[in-house]
Every structure is written in structure tokens, then in C-alpha cells.
Short mmCIF file of C-alpha atoms (C1' of nucleotides) in Angstrom, two decimals:
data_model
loop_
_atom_site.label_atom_id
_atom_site.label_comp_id
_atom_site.label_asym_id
_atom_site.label_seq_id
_atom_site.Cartn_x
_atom_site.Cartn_y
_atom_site.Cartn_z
CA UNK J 1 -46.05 -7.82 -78.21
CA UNK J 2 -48.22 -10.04 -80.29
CA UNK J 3 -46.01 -9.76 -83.16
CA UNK J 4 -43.05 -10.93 -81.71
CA UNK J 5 -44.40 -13.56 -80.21
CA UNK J 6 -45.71 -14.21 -83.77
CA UNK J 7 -42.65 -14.04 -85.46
CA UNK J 8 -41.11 -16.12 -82.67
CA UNK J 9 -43.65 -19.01 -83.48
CA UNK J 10 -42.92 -18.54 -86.92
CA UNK J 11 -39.36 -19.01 -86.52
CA UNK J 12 -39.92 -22.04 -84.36
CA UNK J 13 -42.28 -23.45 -87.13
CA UNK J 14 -39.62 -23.11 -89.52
CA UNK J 15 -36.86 -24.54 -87.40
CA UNK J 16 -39.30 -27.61 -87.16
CA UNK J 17 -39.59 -27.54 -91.00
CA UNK J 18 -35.85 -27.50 -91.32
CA UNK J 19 -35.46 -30.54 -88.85
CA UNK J 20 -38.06 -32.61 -90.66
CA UNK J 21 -36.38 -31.96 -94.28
CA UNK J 22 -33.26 -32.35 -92.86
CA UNK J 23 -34.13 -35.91 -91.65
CA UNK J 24 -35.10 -36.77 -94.93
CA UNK J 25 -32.12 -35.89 -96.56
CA UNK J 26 -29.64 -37.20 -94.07
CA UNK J 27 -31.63 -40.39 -94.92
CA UNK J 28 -30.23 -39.76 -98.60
CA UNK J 29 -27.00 -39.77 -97.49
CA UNK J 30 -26.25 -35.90 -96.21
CA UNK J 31 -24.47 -35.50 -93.10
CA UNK J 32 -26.28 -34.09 -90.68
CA UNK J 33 -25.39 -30.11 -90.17
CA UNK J 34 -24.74 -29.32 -94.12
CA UNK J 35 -28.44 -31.08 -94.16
CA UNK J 36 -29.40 -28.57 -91.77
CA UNK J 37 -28.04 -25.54 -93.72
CA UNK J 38 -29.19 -26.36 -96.53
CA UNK J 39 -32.71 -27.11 -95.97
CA UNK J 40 -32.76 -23.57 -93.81
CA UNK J 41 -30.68 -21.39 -96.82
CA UNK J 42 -33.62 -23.01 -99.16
CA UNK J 43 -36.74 -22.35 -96.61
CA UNK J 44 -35.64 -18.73 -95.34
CA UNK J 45 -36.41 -16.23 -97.43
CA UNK J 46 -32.92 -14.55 -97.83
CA UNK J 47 -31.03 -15.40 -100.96
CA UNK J 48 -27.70 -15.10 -99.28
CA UNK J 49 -26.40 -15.42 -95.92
CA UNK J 50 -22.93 -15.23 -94.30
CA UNK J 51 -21.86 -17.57 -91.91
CA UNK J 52 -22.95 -15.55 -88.53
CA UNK J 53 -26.23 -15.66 -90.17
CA UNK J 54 -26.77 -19.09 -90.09
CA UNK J 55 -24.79 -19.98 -86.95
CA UNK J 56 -27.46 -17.38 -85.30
CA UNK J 57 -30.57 -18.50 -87.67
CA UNK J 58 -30.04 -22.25 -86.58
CA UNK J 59 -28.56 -21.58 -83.20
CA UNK J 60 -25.68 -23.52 -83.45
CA UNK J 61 -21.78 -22.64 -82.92
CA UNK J 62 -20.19 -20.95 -85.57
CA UNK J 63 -17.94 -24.28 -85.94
CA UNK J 64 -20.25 -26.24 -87.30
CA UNK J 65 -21.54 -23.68 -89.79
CA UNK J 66 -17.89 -23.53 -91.17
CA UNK J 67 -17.51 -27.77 -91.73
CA UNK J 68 -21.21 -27.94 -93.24
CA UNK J 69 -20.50 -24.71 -95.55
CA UNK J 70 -17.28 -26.45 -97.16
CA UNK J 71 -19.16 -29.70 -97.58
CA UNK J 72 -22.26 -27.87 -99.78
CA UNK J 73 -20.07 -25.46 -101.50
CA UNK J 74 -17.61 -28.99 -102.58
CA UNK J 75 -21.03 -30.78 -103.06
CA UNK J 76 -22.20 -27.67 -105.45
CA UNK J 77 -25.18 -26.91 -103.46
CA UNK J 78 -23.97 -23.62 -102.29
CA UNK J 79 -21.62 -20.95 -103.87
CA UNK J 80 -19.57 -18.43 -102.06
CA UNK J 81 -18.89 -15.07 -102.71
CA UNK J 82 -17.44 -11.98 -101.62
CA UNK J 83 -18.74 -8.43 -101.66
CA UNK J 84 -15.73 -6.27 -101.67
CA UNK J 85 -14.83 -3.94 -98.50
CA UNK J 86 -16.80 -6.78 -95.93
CA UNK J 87 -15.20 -9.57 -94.08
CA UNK J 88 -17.69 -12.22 -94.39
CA UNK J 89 -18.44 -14.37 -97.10
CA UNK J 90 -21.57 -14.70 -98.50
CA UNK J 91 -23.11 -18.12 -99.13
CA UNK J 92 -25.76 -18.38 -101.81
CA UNK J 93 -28.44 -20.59 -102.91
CA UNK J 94 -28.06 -20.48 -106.62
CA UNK J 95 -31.75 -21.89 -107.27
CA UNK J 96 -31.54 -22.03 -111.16
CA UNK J 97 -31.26 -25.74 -112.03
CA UNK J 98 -30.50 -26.34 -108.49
CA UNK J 99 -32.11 -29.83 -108.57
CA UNK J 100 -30.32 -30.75 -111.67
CA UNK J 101 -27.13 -30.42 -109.98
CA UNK J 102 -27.79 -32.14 -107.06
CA UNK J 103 -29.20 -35.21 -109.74
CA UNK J 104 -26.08 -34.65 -111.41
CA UNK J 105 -24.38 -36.16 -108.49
CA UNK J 106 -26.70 -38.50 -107.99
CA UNK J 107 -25.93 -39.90 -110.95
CA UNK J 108 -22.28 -39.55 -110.25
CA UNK J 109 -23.26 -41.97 -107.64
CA UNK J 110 -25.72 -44.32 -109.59
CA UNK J 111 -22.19 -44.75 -111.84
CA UNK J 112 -20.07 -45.82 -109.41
CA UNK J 113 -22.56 -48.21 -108.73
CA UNK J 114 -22.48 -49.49 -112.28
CA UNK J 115 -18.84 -49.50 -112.42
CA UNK J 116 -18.30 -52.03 -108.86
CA UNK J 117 -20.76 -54.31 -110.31
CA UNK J 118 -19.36 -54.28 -114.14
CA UNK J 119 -16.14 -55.24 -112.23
CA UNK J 120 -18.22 -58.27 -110.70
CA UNK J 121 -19.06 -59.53 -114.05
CA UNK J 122 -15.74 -59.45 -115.49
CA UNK J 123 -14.64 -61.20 -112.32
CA UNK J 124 -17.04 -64.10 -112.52
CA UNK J 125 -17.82 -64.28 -116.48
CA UNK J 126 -21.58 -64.63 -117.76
CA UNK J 127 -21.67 -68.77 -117.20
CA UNK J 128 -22.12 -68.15 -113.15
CA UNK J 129 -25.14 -67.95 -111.92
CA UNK J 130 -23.77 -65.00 -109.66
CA UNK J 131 -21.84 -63.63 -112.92
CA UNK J 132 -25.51 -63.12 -114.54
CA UNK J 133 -27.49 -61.43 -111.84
CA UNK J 134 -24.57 -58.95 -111.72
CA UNK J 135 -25.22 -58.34 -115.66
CA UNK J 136 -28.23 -57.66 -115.09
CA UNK J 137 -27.73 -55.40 -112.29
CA UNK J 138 -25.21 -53.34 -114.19
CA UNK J 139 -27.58 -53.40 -117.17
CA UNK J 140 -30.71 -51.97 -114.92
CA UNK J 141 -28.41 -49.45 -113.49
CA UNK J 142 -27.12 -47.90 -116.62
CA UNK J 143 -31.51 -48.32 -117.92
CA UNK J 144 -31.59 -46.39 -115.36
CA UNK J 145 -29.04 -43.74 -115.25
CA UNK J 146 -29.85 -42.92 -118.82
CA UNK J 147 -33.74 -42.57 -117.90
CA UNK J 148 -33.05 -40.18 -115.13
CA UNK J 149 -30.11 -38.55 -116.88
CA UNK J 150 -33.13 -37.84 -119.80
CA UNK J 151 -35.17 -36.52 -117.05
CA UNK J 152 -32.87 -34.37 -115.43
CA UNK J 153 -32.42 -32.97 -118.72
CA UNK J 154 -36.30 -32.37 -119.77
CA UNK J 155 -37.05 -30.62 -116.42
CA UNK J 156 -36.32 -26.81 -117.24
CA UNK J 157 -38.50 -27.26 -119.84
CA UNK J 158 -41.21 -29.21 -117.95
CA UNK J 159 -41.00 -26.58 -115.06
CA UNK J 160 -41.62 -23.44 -117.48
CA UNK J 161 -44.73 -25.67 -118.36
CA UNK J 162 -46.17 -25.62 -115.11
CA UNK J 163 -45.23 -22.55 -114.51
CA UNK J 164 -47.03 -20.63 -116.90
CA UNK J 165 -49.96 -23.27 -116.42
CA UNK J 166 -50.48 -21.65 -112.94
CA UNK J 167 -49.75 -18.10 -114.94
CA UNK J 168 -52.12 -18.49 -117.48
CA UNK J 169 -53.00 -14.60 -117.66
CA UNK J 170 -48.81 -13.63 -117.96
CA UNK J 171 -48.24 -14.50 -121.69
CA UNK J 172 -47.82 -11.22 -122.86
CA UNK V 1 -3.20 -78.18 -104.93
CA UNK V 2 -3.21 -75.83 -107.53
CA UNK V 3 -7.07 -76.05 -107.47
CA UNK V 4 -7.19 -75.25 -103.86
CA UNK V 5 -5.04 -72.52 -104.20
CA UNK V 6 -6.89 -71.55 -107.52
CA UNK V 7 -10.51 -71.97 -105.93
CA UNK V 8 -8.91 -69.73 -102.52
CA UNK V 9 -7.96 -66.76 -104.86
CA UNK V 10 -11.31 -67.20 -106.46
CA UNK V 11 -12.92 -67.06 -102.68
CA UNK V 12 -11.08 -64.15 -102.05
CA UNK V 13 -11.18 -62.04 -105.55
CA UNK V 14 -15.67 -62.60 -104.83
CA UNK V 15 -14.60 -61.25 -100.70
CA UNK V 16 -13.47 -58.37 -102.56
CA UNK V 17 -15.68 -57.29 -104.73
CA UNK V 18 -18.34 -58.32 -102.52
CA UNK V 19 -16.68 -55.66 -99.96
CA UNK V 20 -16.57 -53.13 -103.14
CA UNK V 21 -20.24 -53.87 -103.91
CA UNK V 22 -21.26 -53.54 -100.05
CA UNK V 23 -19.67 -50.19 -99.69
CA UNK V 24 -21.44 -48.76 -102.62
CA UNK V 25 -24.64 -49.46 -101.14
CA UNK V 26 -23.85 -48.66 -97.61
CA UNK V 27 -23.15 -44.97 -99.29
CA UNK V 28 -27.08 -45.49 -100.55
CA UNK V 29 -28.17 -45.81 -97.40
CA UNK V 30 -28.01 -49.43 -96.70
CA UNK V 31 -26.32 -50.79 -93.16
CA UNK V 32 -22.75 -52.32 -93.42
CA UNK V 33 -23.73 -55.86 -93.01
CA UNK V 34 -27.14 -56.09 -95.14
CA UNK V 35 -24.85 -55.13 -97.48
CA UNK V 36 -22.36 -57.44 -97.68
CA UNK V 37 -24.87 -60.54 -97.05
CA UNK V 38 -26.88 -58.94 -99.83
CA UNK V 39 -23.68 -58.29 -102.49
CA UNK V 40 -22.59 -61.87 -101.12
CA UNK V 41 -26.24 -63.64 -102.11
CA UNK V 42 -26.32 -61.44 -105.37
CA UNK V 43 -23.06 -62.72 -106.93
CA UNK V 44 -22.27 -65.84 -105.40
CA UNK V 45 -23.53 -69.09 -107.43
CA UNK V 46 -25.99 -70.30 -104.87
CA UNK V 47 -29.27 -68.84 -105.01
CA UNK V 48 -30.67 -69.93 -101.61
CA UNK V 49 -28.32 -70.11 -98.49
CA UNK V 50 -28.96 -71.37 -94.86
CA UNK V 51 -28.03 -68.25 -91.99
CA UNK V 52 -24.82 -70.78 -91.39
CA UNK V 53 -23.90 -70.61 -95.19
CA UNK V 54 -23.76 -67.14 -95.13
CA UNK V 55 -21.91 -66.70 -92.00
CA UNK V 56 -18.62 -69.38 -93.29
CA UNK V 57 -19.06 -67.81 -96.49
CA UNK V 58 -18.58 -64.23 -95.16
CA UNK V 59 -16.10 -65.47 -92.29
CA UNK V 60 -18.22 -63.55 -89.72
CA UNK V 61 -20.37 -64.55 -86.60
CA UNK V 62 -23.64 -65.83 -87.52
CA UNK V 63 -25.04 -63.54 -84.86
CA UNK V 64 -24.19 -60.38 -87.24
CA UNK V 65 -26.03 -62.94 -89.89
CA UNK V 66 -29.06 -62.85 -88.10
CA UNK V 67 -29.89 -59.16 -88.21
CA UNK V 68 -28.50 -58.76 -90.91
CA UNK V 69 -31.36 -60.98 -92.78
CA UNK V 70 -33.64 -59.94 -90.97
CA UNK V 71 -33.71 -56.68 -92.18
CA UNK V 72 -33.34 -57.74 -96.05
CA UNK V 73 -36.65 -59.83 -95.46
CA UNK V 74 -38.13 -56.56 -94.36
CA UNK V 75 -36.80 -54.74 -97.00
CA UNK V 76 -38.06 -57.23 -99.44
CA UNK V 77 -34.85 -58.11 -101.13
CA UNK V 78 -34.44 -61.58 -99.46
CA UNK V 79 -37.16 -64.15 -98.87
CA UNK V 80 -37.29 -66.64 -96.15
CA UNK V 81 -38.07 -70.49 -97.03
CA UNK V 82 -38.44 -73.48 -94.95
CA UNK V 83 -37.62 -76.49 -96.45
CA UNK V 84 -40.04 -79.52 -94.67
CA UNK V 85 -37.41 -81.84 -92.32
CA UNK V 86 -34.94 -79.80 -92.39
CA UNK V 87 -33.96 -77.23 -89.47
CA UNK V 88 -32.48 -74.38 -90.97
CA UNK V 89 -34.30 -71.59 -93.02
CA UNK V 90 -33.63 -71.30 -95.93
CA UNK V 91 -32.85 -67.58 -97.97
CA UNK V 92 -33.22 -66.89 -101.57
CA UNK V 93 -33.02 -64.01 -103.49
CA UNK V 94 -35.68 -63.93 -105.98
CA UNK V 95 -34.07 -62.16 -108.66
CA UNK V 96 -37.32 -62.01 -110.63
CA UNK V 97 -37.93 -58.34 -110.74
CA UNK V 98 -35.62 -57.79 -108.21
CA UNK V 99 -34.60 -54.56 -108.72
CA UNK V 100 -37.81 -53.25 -109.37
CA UNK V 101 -38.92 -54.14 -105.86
CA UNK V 102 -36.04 -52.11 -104.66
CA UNK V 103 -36.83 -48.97 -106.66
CA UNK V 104 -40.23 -49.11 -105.00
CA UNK V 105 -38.88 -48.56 -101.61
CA UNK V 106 -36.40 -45.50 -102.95
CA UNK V 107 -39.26 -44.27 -104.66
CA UNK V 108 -41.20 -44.72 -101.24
CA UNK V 109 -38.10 -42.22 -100.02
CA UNK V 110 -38.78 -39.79 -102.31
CA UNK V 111 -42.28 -39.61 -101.64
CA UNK V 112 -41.81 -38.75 -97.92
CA UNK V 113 -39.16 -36.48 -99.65
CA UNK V 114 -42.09 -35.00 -101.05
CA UNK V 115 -43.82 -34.85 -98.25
CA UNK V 116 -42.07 -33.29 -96.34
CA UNK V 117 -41.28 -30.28 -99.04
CA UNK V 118 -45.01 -29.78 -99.11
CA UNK V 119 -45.12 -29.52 -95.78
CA UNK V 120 -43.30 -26.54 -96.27
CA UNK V 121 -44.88 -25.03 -98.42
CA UNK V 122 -48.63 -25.20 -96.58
CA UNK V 123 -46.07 -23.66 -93.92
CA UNK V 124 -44.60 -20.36 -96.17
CA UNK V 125 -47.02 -19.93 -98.47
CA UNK V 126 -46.26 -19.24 -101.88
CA UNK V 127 -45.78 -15.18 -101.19
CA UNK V 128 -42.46 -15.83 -99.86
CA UNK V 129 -38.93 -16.85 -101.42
CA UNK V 130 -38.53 -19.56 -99.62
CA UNK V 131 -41.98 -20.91 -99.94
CA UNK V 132 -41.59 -20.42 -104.40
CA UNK V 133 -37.77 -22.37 -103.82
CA UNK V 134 -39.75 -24.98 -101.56
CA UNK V 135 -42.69 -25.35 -104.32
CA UNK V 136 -40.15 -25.54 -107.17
CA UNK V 137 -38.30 -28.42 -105.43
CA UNK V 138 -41.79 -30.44 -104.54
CA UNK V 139 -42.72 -30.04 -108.26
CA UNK V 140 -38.85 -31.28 -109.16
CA UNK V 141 -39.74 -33.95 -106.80
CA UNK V 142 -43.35 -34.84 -108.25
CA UNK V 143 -41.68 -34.78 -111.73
CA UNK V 144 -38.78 -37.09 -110.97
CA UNK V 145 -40.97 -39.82 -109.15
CA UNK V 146 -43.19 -39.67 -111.99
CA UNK V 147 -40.26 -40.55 -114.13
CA UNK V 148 -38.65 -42.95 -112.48
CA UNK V 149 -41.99 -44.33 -111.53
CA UNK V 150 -42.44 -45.13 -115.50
CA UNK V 151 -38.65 -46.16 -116.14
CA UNK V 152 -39.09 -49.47 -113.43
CA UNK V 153 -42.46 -50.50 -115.27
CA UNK V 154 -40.88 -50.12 -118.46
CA UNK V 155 -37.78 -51.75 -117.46
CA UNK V 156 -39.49 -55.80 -117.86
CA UNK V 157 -39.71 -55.19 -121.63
CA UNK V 158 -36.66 -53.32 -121.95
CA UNK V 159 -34.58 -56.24 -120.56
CA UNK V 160 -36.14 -58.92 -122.41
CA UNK V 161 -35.49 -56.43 -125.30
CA UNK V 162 -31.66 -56.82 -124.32
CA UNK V 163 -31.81 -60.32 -124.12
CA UNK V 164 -33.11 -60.98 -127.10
CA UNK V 165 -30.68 -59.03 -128.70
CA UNK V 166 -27.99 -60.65 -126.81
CA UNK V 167 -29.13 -64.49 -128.30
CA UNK V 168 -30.70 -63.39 -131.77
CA UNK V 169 -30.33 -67.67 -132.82
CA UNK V 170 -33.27 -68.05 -129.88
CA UNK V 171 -35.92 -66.78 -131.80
CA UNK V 172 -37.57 -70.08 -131.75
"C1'" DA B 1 0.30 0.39 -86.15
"C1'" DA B 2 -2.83 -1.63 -82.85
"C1'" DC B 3 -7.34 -3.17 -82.37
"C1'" DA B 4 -11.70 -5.58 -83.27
"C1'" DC B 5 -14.28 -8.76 -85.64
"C1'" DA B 6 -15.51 -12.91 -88.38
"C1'" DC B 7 -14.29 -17.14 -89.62
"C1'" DT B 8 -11.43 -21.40 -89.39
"C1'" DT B 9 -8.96 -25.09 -87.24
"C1'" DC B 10 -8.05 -28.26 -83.55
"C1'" DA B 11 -8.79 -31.37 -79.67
"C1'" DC B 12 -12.20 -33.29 -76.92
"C1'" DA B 13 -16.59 -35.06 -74.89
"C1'" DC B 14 -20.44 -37.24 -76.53
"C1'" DA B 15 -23.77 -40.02 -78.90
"C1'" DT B 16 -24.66 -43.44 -82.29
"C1'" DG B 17 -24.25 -47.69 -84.37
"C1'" DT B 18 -21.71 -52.25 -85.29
"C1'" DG B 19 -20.07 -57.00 -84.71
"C1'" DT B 20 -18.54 -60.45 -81.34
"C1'" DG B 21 -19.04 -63.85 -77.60
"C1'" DA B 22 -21.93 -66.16 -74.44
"C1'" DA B 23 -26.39 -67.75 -72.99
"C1'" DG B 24 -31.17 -69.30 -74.29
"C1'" DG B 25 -34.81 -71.58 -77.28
"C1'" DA B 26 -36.47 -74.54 -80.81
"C1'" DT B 27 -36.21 -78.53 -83.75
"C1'" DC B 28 -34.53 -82.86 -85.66
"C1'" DT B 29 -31.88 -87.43 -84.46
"C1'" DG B 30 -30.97 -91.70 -82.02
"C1'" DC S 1 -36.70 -88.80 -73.85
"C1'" DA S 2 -31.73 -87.33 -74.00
"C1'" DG S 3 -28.50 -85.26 -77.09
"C1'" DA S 4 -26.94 -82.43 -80.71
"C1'" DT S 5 -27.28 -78.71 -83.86
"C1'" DC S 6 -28.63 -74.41 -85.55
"C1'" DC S 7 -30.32 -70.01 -84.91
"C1'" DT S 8 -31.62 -66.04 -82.06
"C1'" DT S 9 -31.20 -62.73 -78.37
"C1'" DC S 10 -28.61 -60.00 -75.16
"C1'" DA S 11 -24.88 -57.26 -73.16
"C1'" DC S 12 -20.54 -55.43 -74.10
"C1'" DA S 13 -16.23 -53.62 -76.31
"C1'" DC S 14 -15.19 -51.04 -80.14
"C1'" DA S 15 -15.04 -47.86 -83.89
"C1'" DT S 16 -17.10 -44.05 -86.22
"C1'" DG S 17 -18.78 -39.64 -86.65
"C1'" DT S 18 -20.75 -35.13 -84.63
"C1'" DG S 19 -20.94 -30.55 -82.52
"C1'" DT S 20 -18.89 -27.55 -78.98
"C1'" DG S 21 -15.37 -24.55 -76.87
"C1'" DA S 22 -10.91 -22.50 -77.17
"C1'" DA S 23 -7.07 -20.94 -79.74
"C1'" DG S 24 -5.33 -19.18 -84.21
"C1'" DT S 25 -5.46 -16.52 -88.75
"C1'" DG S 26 -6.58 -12.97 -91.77
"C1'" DT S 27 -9.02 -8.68 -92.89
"C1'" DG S 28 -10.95 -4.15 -92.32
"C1'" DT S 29 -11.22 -0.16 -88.89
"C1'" DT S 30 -9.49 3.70 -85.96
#
DNA sequence: AACACACTTCACACATGTGTGAAGGATCTG
DNA sequence: CAGATCCTTCACACATGTGTGAAGTGTGTT
């Protein structure tokens, strides 16, 4: 009996986990149940779940699975796919370069940014007070979309590095 | 009349973008009427208005002017000023290093981002898939902080660097 | 061919958050 | 000290968005 009650701490640990991360990125702009799937397809240690799954592994209705899947599988987060002679889809985490998608959007975002404001300074002109702060915003934002956008890019590379730092005996 | 007319269109065309500008930063997290009041401040010629000020310019109550400010003083992208026999506070948007103030509070968000991955972790260990997926994300997380951390303090030179370029007769 | 199952869609109850209008408090003016 | 003005606070009406339960659709099973 022990054990289950173990593994029923566990799960309640995790569930905790899932809330807090979840929290974090619904502050960055996720809606609250594809937050929730997301952070629990990336914390439990299946690589693919179906729908049931996750309705069952988050207790929540099958309903709100179905909205949240849409949303990460639009968003790129998630990919679907479908074993042949089954009825369910599967939804996987595709963890290569997972976080260089999600920046990719992010940068999608940090554009439109750029582009509103650009349309600020052609509005007002560069002898406005207001006209120049806006130039200057749109010039930080696109410093700054080409820094992370050079980031993004070094990371593979950056994360083999650490890898085989903490590896140091696997290099033949 | 032409001028009125002219300077009404004007009024109007800066209502617009300013609601184009607010709604770009409302999808980064900010509330709807920071947002505006902020995108108002930024690219209107002014650079310090009274709460009334804000509220004609705006065309909204100066009750939703109040919060509204008072959260941008807490955020740190709007500074309060009292001018000596006057009654009214005074708000001005210290554009000096402006936006590198507000990269320190995103970067503030991805630290508790961070946080909260390692979290995590300590919880799953590193013997488990999702404990490696949650590792790989706080080092993603680590790396891009560090980054962007470097991009804001480099940013100072880099726009002097543009404005130089911009007025090459200035040299001296 | 009928059934069973898994998922999706739809309408609704619910919670959350937003801006307005009215009342209250503080500060300068006469 | 009375009056006026400006801002703030509070309660409310409103809109927005969220997850559940029930009905509908498609697919594999018997």
C-alpha cells in the first residue's frame, strides 16, 4: 500500500509542478488549459499521449483537452499523429529545438511590435518629440529581435556544449 | 477651419495608432488601460502630463487614469513629479534608458520562468524524461537571459552608434 | 449492419477583470 | 476660513473569456 500512496503523492507533486509552470506561462500570454497541457506533456514522462490521456492525467473534461490541443498544435508546440488501426490521435512533444520554435513566435510577436510603432513614426515624422521616442522604440525593438533571433540560432550548438560538459567521459 | 479640421484628423490618426500600439502590448502582458496611457505618453509631444491631461487627451474618465498610472509608476515606466504651487502631479516618461528599464522587469519574468523549471527538475530528477525535457528548457532559459541580459547593456552604445550614423556633420 | 468508443462541437453557468459615475479627501485661491 | 478644483476611492454594470455537460460525428469492432 505504501507504493500507491507513493505514487499518488508523486502525482499530486507533479500536478502542483504543472500548476506553478503553468502560471508562469499564462503570465506570457498562454491561455490557461493549453498552458496546462503543455507544461504536463513536457513534465510526464510519456513522449506521446492521446487526448483521454490527458483529460484523465489532469483531471479535467475531455472538452477542454480538445480546445487547448488545437491551440498548441496551431501554436507549433505540439504535433499530432495517427497510428494506423487506433481511433485516437496521438499528441507529441517534439522536444528537438522545441524552444526555438516557441522563440520563433516570439519573435513573430516582437515584429508586430516593430511594425505598429514604425507606423507611429511615419505618422508623426522625426521633428515630434513623440515621432522620435517612437524611432527609437522601433530601432531597440528590431536591436533586439536581431540579438535574440542570433541567439535562438546559436543555442543547438551551445546546448551540445553543455551537454557533453556534464558527459565528459562519452566522447568516444 | 481647415486647421481645426486638420489638427482633429491629426488627434484622431495619434487615437489610432495609440489604440494599435496599446493592443500590442496588452498581447505582452500589459493591462488595457496602462497601455493606452503609456502608448499615449510615448508618442504624444508632451513629455510630462497632469492625470487630467491624460484623461481629455484619451477621452476617458480620469478615474480609469488613476489606476492606470499608478501601476506604470510601479512598473517603472512613468515617474511621478510634483511641481511646488501647483496641485496636480505631474507624469513624465523618462525616456532615458527607457526601454532598458522595461527589459529588466521581462527579464525578471523569465527568471521566475526559470525558477519555476528548476523547481521541476529538483522534483523529477534527471533519471526521468520529463525531468532531461525540464533541464533542457531551464538551461534554454539560463542561456536566453544571459543573452538578452548582454543585448540591453550593450544596447546604450549601440544607439548612440545609430545616431551618429544618422547625423555624420555632428562630429564636432 | 449495428454497436461501442473517442473525440469534437455547442450552449451555458461561472469567474475574472475593466471602465464609469458618484462620493470623499486634499490642496490652492480669494 | 469658505470655495473651488483636481484627484482618488468605491461600488456597480458590463464585457470578456473559461471549463463543464450534453449532443453530434466519425471510426473501428463484432
Amino acid at each position: 500500500m505504501g507504493t500507491a500512496a507513493a505514487g499518488d503523492d508523486d502525482r499530486m507533486a507533479l500536478l502542483r509542478f504543472v500548476e506553478r509552470f503553468a502560471l508562469v506561462l499564462r503570465e506570457a500570454g498562454m491561455a490557461p488549459m493549453p498552458a496546462r497541457v503543455f507544461a504536463y506533456a513536457l513534465a510526464d514522462d510519456a513522449d506521446r499521449y492521446t487526448a483521454g490521456e490527458l483529460a484523465r492525467g489532469l483531471d479535467v473534461s475531455p472538452a477542454a483537452i480538445s480546445g487547448a490541443v488545437r491551440q498548441l498544435v496551431q501554436f507549433g508546440l505540439l504535433v499530432r499523429e495517427r497510428e494506423p488501426g487506433t481511433r485516437s490521435d496521438l499528441y507529441v512533444l517534439d522536444d528537438r529545438d522545441l524552444w526555438s520554435r516557441f522563440m520563433a513566435a516570439e519573435l513573430a510577436t516582437l515584429q508586430r511590435f516593430e511594425d505598429a510603432v514604425t507606423g507611429g513614426v511615419d505618422l508623426l515624422g522625426l521633428d515630434r518629440p513623440g515621432g522620435r521616442r517612437l524611432a527609437e522604440t522601433r530601432d531597440f525593438m528590431a536591436f533586439l529581435r536581431a540579438e535574440i533571433d542570433g541567439a535562438v540560432r546559436r543555442w543547438p550548438a551551445e546546448r551540445d556544449r553543455l551537454a557533453a560538459g556534464r558527459r565528459p567521459a562519452s566522447t568516444g
